[in-house]
């Protein structure tokens, strides 16, 4: 069975600083990997996804993530944090055989300091 | 194109009652999935419907059920509500692995 571990339930960075949110996955077969963002009182918005091909994927709002099979990681980064990035971020995994059954990590709350 | 809509947005029910939540997917999407989000358990997959048939199911008791209509709209029902059912219920519609989420229904059980 697949699973996702997000390291750090809360990350705080200064505005303009690098954002790094960590995600490790466990899967017996090549997974599809996702990052979602959730703003207060809203649903989830897809930031980016990895399915096959290029291991560095770019998403919306300047975020990107790199799939590293050897490290079973899919960390999310953004070079320069903006106040509007403050939100909850979820890493998620699914398998093509049950593609709609997404397994989510526990989430990381990102705070931005002025 | 309109996004996923969920009704109602907020709901307060009493323990023992039942509740029905509704979800209208993005036009053209035939898959609808439901998730429960709580502070303690996080986001958990409930079930998925595709062309009116349940295609995947999570690990929830039989009190949680759903259905999908021919126009792809979906409903989920929770019978005999318990305090622990208080949660944000999210609906997602999609094409294969790409899921688009609605704003959720906040259910409070008292």
Short mmCIF file of C-alpha atoms in Angstrom, two decimals:
data_model
loop_
_atom_site.label_atom_id
_atom_site.label_comp_id
_atom_site.label_asym_id
_atom_site.label_seq_id
_atom_site.Cartn_x
_atom_site.Cartn_y
_atom_site.Cartn_z
CA UNK A 1 0.00 0.00 0.00
CA UNK A 2 1.15 3.51 -0.68
CA UNK A 3 1.63 6.23 1.92
CA UNK A 4 2.90 9.77 2.23
CA UNK A 5 4.92 11.41 4.99
CA UNK A 6 5.25 15.17 5.26
CA UNK A 7 8.08 16.31 7.49
CA UNK A 8 7.10 19.26 9.63
CA UNK A 9 3.51 20.12 10.43
CA UNK A 10 4.40 23.82 10.49
CA UNK A 11 7.02 25.73 8.52
CA UNK A 12 7.68 29.44 8.95
CA UNK A 13 9.80 31.49 6.54
CA UNK A 14 10.43 35.16 5.96
CA UNK A 15 8.95 36.92 2.95
CA UNK A 16 11.41 36.58 0.08
CA UNK A 17 13.09 33.50 1.54
CA UNK A 18 13.23 30.03 0.03
CA UNK A 19 10.27 27.77 0.72
CA UNK A 20 11.02 24.06 1.14
CA UNK A 21 8.26 21.63 2.12
CA UNK A 22 9.33 18.03 2.46
CA UNK A 23 7.45 14.95 1.29
CA UNK A 24 8.45 11.30 1.21
CA UNK A 25 6.31 8.56 -0.24
CA UNK A 26 6.09 4.81 -0.08
CA UNK A 27 4.79 2.84 -3.01
CA UNK A 28 5.43 -0.61 -4.42
CA UNK A 29 4.94 0.61 -7.98
CA UNK A 30 5.69 3.94 -9.69
CA UNK A 31 3.28 6.42 -8.24
CA UNK A 32 1.63 9.58 -9.40
CA UNK A 33 2.53 12.41 -7.02
CA UNK A 34 0.79 15.70 -6.31
CA UNK A 35 0.98 18.83 -4.23
CA UNK A 36 -2.25 20.56 -3.25
CA UNK A 37 -2.77 23.86 -1.42
CA UNK A 38 -5.68 24.70 0.84
CA UNK A 39 -6.52 28.23 1.90
CA UNK A 40 -8.75 28.78 4.97
CA UNK A 41 -12.35 27.73 4.45
CA UNK A 42 -11.66 26.55 0.93
CA UNK A 43 -11.20 23.29 -0.91
CA UNK A 44 -7.97 21.95 -2.33
CA UNK A 45 -6.25 23.43 -5.34
CA UNK A 46 -3.80 21.40 -7.41
CA UNK A 47 -0.36 23.06 -7.42
CA UNK A 48 1.51 20.53 -9.53
CA UNK A 49 1.70 16.87 -10.43
CA UNK A 50 4.22 14.22 -11.46
CA UNK A 51 3.10 11.27 -13.55
CA UNK A 52 5.89 10.22 -15.90
CA UNK A 53 8.71 11.89 -17.80
CA UNK A 54 10.61 14.93 -16.55
CA UNK A 55 11.33 14.63 -12.85
CA UNK A 56 11.33 18.38 -12.22
CA UNK A 57 7.80 19.67 -12.49
CA UNK A 58 6.66 23.24 -12.39
CA UNK A 59 3.35 24.33 -11.03
CA UNK A 60 1.31 27.40 -10.41
CA UNK A 61 2.34 30.42 -8.33
CA UNK A 62 6.07 29.77 -8.90
CA UNK A 63 6.20 26.42 -7.12
CA UNK A 64 8.11 23.42 -8.37
CA UNK A 65 8.90 19.92 -7.14
CA UNK A 66 11.43 17.26 -8.03
CA UNK A 67 10.67 13.54 -8.10
CA UNK A 68 13.66 11.60 -6.73
CA UNK A 69 13.03 7.89 -7.00
CA UNK A 70 16.22 6.91 -5.17
CA UNK A 71 15.20 9.02 -2.19
CA UNK A 72 11.44 8.37 -2.56
CA UNK A 73 10.97 12.10 -2.19
CA UNK A 74 8.90 14.81 -3.84
CA UNK A 75 9.83 18.04 -2.06
CA UNK A 76 8.08 21.30 -2.92
CA UNK A 77 10.09 24.49 -3.37
CA UNK A 78 9.63 28.14 -4.22
CA UNK A 79 12.63 30.47 -4.53
CA UNK A 80 11.01 33.50 -2.94
CA UNK A 81 8.09 33.35 -0.52
CA UNK A 82 5.20 35.78 -0.76
CA UNK A 83 2.69 36.64 1.94
CA UNK A 84 -0.06 35.12 -0.20
CA UNK A 85 1.66 31.71 0.00
CA UNK A 86 0.51 31.28 3.60
CA UNK A 87 -1.73 28.20 3.53
CA UNK A 88 -1.85 24.46 4.22
CA UNK A 89 0.02 22.27 1.75
CA UNK A 90 -0.68 18.60 1.14
CA UNK A 91 1.48 16.07 -0.62
CA UNK A 92 -0.46 13.18 -2.14
CA UNK A 93 0.05 9.93 -4.01
CA UNK A 94 -2.06 7.69 -6.16
CA UNK A 95 -1.58 4.69 -8.40
CA UNK A 96 -2.80 4.54 -11.94
CA UNK A 97 -4.78 1.41 -11.15
CA UNK A 98 -6.87 3.38 -8.67
CA UNK A 99 -6.09 6.84 -9.89
CA UNK A 100 -8.93 8.63 -8.22
CA UNK A 101 -8.18 7.20 -4.76
CA UNK A 102 -5.71 9.78 -3.54
CA UNK A 103 -3.73 9.20 -0.36
CA UNK A 104 -2.83 12.48 1.34
CA UNK A 105 -0.08 13.40 3.73
CA UNK A 106 -0.94 15.05 7.02
CA UNK A 107 -0.27 18.52 5.68
CA UNK A 108 2.21 21.31 6.37
CA UNK A 109 1.05 24.74 7.43
CA UNK A 110 3.21 27.41 5.85
CA UNK A 111 3.47 30.78 7.60
CA UNK A 112 5.20 33.80 6.07
CA UNK A 113 6.87 36.38 8.31
CA UNK A 114 6.92 39.99 7.06
CA UNK B 1 -16.07 26.46 -17.07
CA UNK B 2 -17.77 26.30 -13.67
CA UNK B 3 -15.95 24.47 -10.89
CA UNK B 4 -17.14 21.79 -8.54
CA UNK B 5 -20.05 22.96 -6.43
CA UNK B 6 -21.16 21.54 -3.12
CA UNK B 7 -24.33 22.18 -1.19
CA UNK B 8 -24.93 23.07 1.49
CA UNK B 9 -21.72 24.77 2.58
CA UNK B 10 -22.52 24.51 6.27
CA UNK B 11 -24.72 22.11 8.18
CA UNK B 12 -25.52 21.47 11.82
CA UNK B 13 -27.12 18.18 12.78
CA UNK B 14 -27.89 16.32 15.99
CA UNK B 15 -26.38 12.98 16.92
CA UNK B 16 -28.51 10.13 15.58
CA UNK B 17 -29.87 12.08 12.62
CA UNK B 18 -28.96 11.48 9.02
CA UNK B 19 -27.62 13.92 6.46
CA UNK B 20 -27.32 14.15 2.69
CA UNK B 21 -24.65 16.23 0.96
CA UNK B 22 -24.67 17.13 -2.70
CA UNK B 23 -21.93 17.61 -5.26
CA UNK B 24 -22.11 18.83 -8.84
CA UNK B 25 -18.96 18.02 -10.81
CA UNK B 26 -17.29 20.03 -13.54
CA UNK B 27 -19.15 19.62 -16.81
CA UNK B 28 -17.84 16.59 -18.69
CA UNK B 29 -16.31 14.91 -15.65
CA UNK B 30 -17.77 11.47 -15.00
CA UNK B 31 -15.79 10.64 -11.86
CA UNK B 32 -16.79 12.02 -8.47
CA UNK B 33 -14.87 11.25 -5.29
CA UNK B 34 -15.62 12.12 -1.68
CA UNK B 35 -13.15 12.84 1.11
CA UNK B 36 -13.50 13.54 4.80
CA UNK B 37 -11.17 16.07 6.41
CA UNK B 38 -10.74 16.27 10.17
CA UNK B 39 -8.00 17.77 12.35
CA UNK B 40 -7.20 14.39 13.86
CA UNK B 41 -7.35 12.06 10.84
CA UNK B 42 -6.55 14.49 8.05
CA UNK B 43 -7.88 13.86 4.57
CA UNK B 44 -9.37 10.42 4.07
CA UNK B 45 -10.87 8.91 0.94
CA UNK B 46 -14.50 7.84 1.31
CA UNK B 47 -15.53 6.55 -2.12
CA UNK B 48 -15.54 7.25 -5.82
CA UNK B 49 -18.33 6.98 -8.36
CA UNK B 50 -17.90 6.69 -12.09
CA UNK B 51 -20.83 6.46 -14.49
CA UNK B 52 -23.25 5.82 -11.63
CA UNK B 53 -21.19 2.92 -10.22
CA UNK B 54 -19.03 2.88 -7.13
CA UNK B 55 -15.51 2.25 -8.42
CA UNK B 56 -13.41 2.63 -5.26
CA UNK B 57 -14.16 2.60 -1.58
CA UNK B 58 -12.23 3.69 1.49
CA UNK B 59 -12.31 2.29 5.00
CA UNK B 60 -15.45 3.84 6.41
CA UNK B 61 -18.40 2.13 8.07
CA UNK B 62 -21.57 1.35 6.17
CA UNK B 63 -23.25 4.42 7.66
CA UNK B 64 -21.47 6.33 4.91
CA UNK B 65 -22.97 5.78 1.49
CA UNK B 66 -23.22 7.55 -1.80
CA UNK B 67 -24.70 7.50 -5.22
CA UNK B 68 -24.28 9.15 -8.57
CA UNK B 69 -26.96 10.20 -10.99
CA UNK B 70 -26.98 10.01 -14.77
CA UNK B 71 -25.94 13.66 -15.01
CA UNK B 72 -22.85 12.83 -12.87
CA UNK B 73 -24.12 14.74 -9.84
CA UNK B 74 -23.42 12.86 -6.66
CA UNK B 75 -24.80 12.67 -3.17
CA UNK B 76 -23.34 11.20 -0.05
CA UNK B 77 -25.41 10.16 2.92
CA UNK B 78 -24.41 9.60 6.52
CA UNK B 79 -26.94 7.82 8.71
CA UNK B 80 -27.07 7.70 12.50
CA UNK B 81 -24.68 10.61 12.90
CA UNK B 82 -22.00 10.48 15.57
CA UNK B 83 -20.05 13.35 17.10
CA UNK B 84 -16.94 12.07 15.33
CA UNK B 85 -18.59 12.65 11.95
CA UNK B 86 -18.07 16.38 12.38
CA UNK B 87 -15.76 17.27 9.52
CA UNK B 88 -15.26 19.07 6.25
CA UNK B 89 -16.55 16.84 3.45
CA UNK B 90 -14.86 17.49 0.14
CA UNK B 91 -16.04 16.39 -3.23
CA UNK B 92 -13.72 16.12 -6.22
CA UNK B 93 -14.44 15.53 -9.87
CA UNK B 94 -11.85 14.51 -12.34
CA UNK B 95 -10.47 12.95 -15.40
CA UNK B 96 -8.32 9.96 -14.41
CA UNK B 97 -5.78 11.03 -11.80
CA UNK B 98 -6.34 14.78 -11.95
CA UNK B 99 -8.88 15.74 -9.32
CA UNK B 100 -10.57 19.13 -8.90
CA UNK B 101 -11.99 19.85 -5.50
CA UNK B 102 -15.06 21.76 -4.42
CA UNK B 103 -15.14 24.14 -1.43
CA UNK B 104 -16.53 21.47 0.87
CA UNK B 105 -19.47 21.09 3.22
CA UNK B 106 -18.72 21.79 6.88
CA UNK B 107 -20.80 19.34 8.95
CA UNK B 108 -21.11 19.87 12.67
CA UNK B 109 -22.76 17.16 14.77
CA UNK B 110 -23.99 18.21 18.22
#
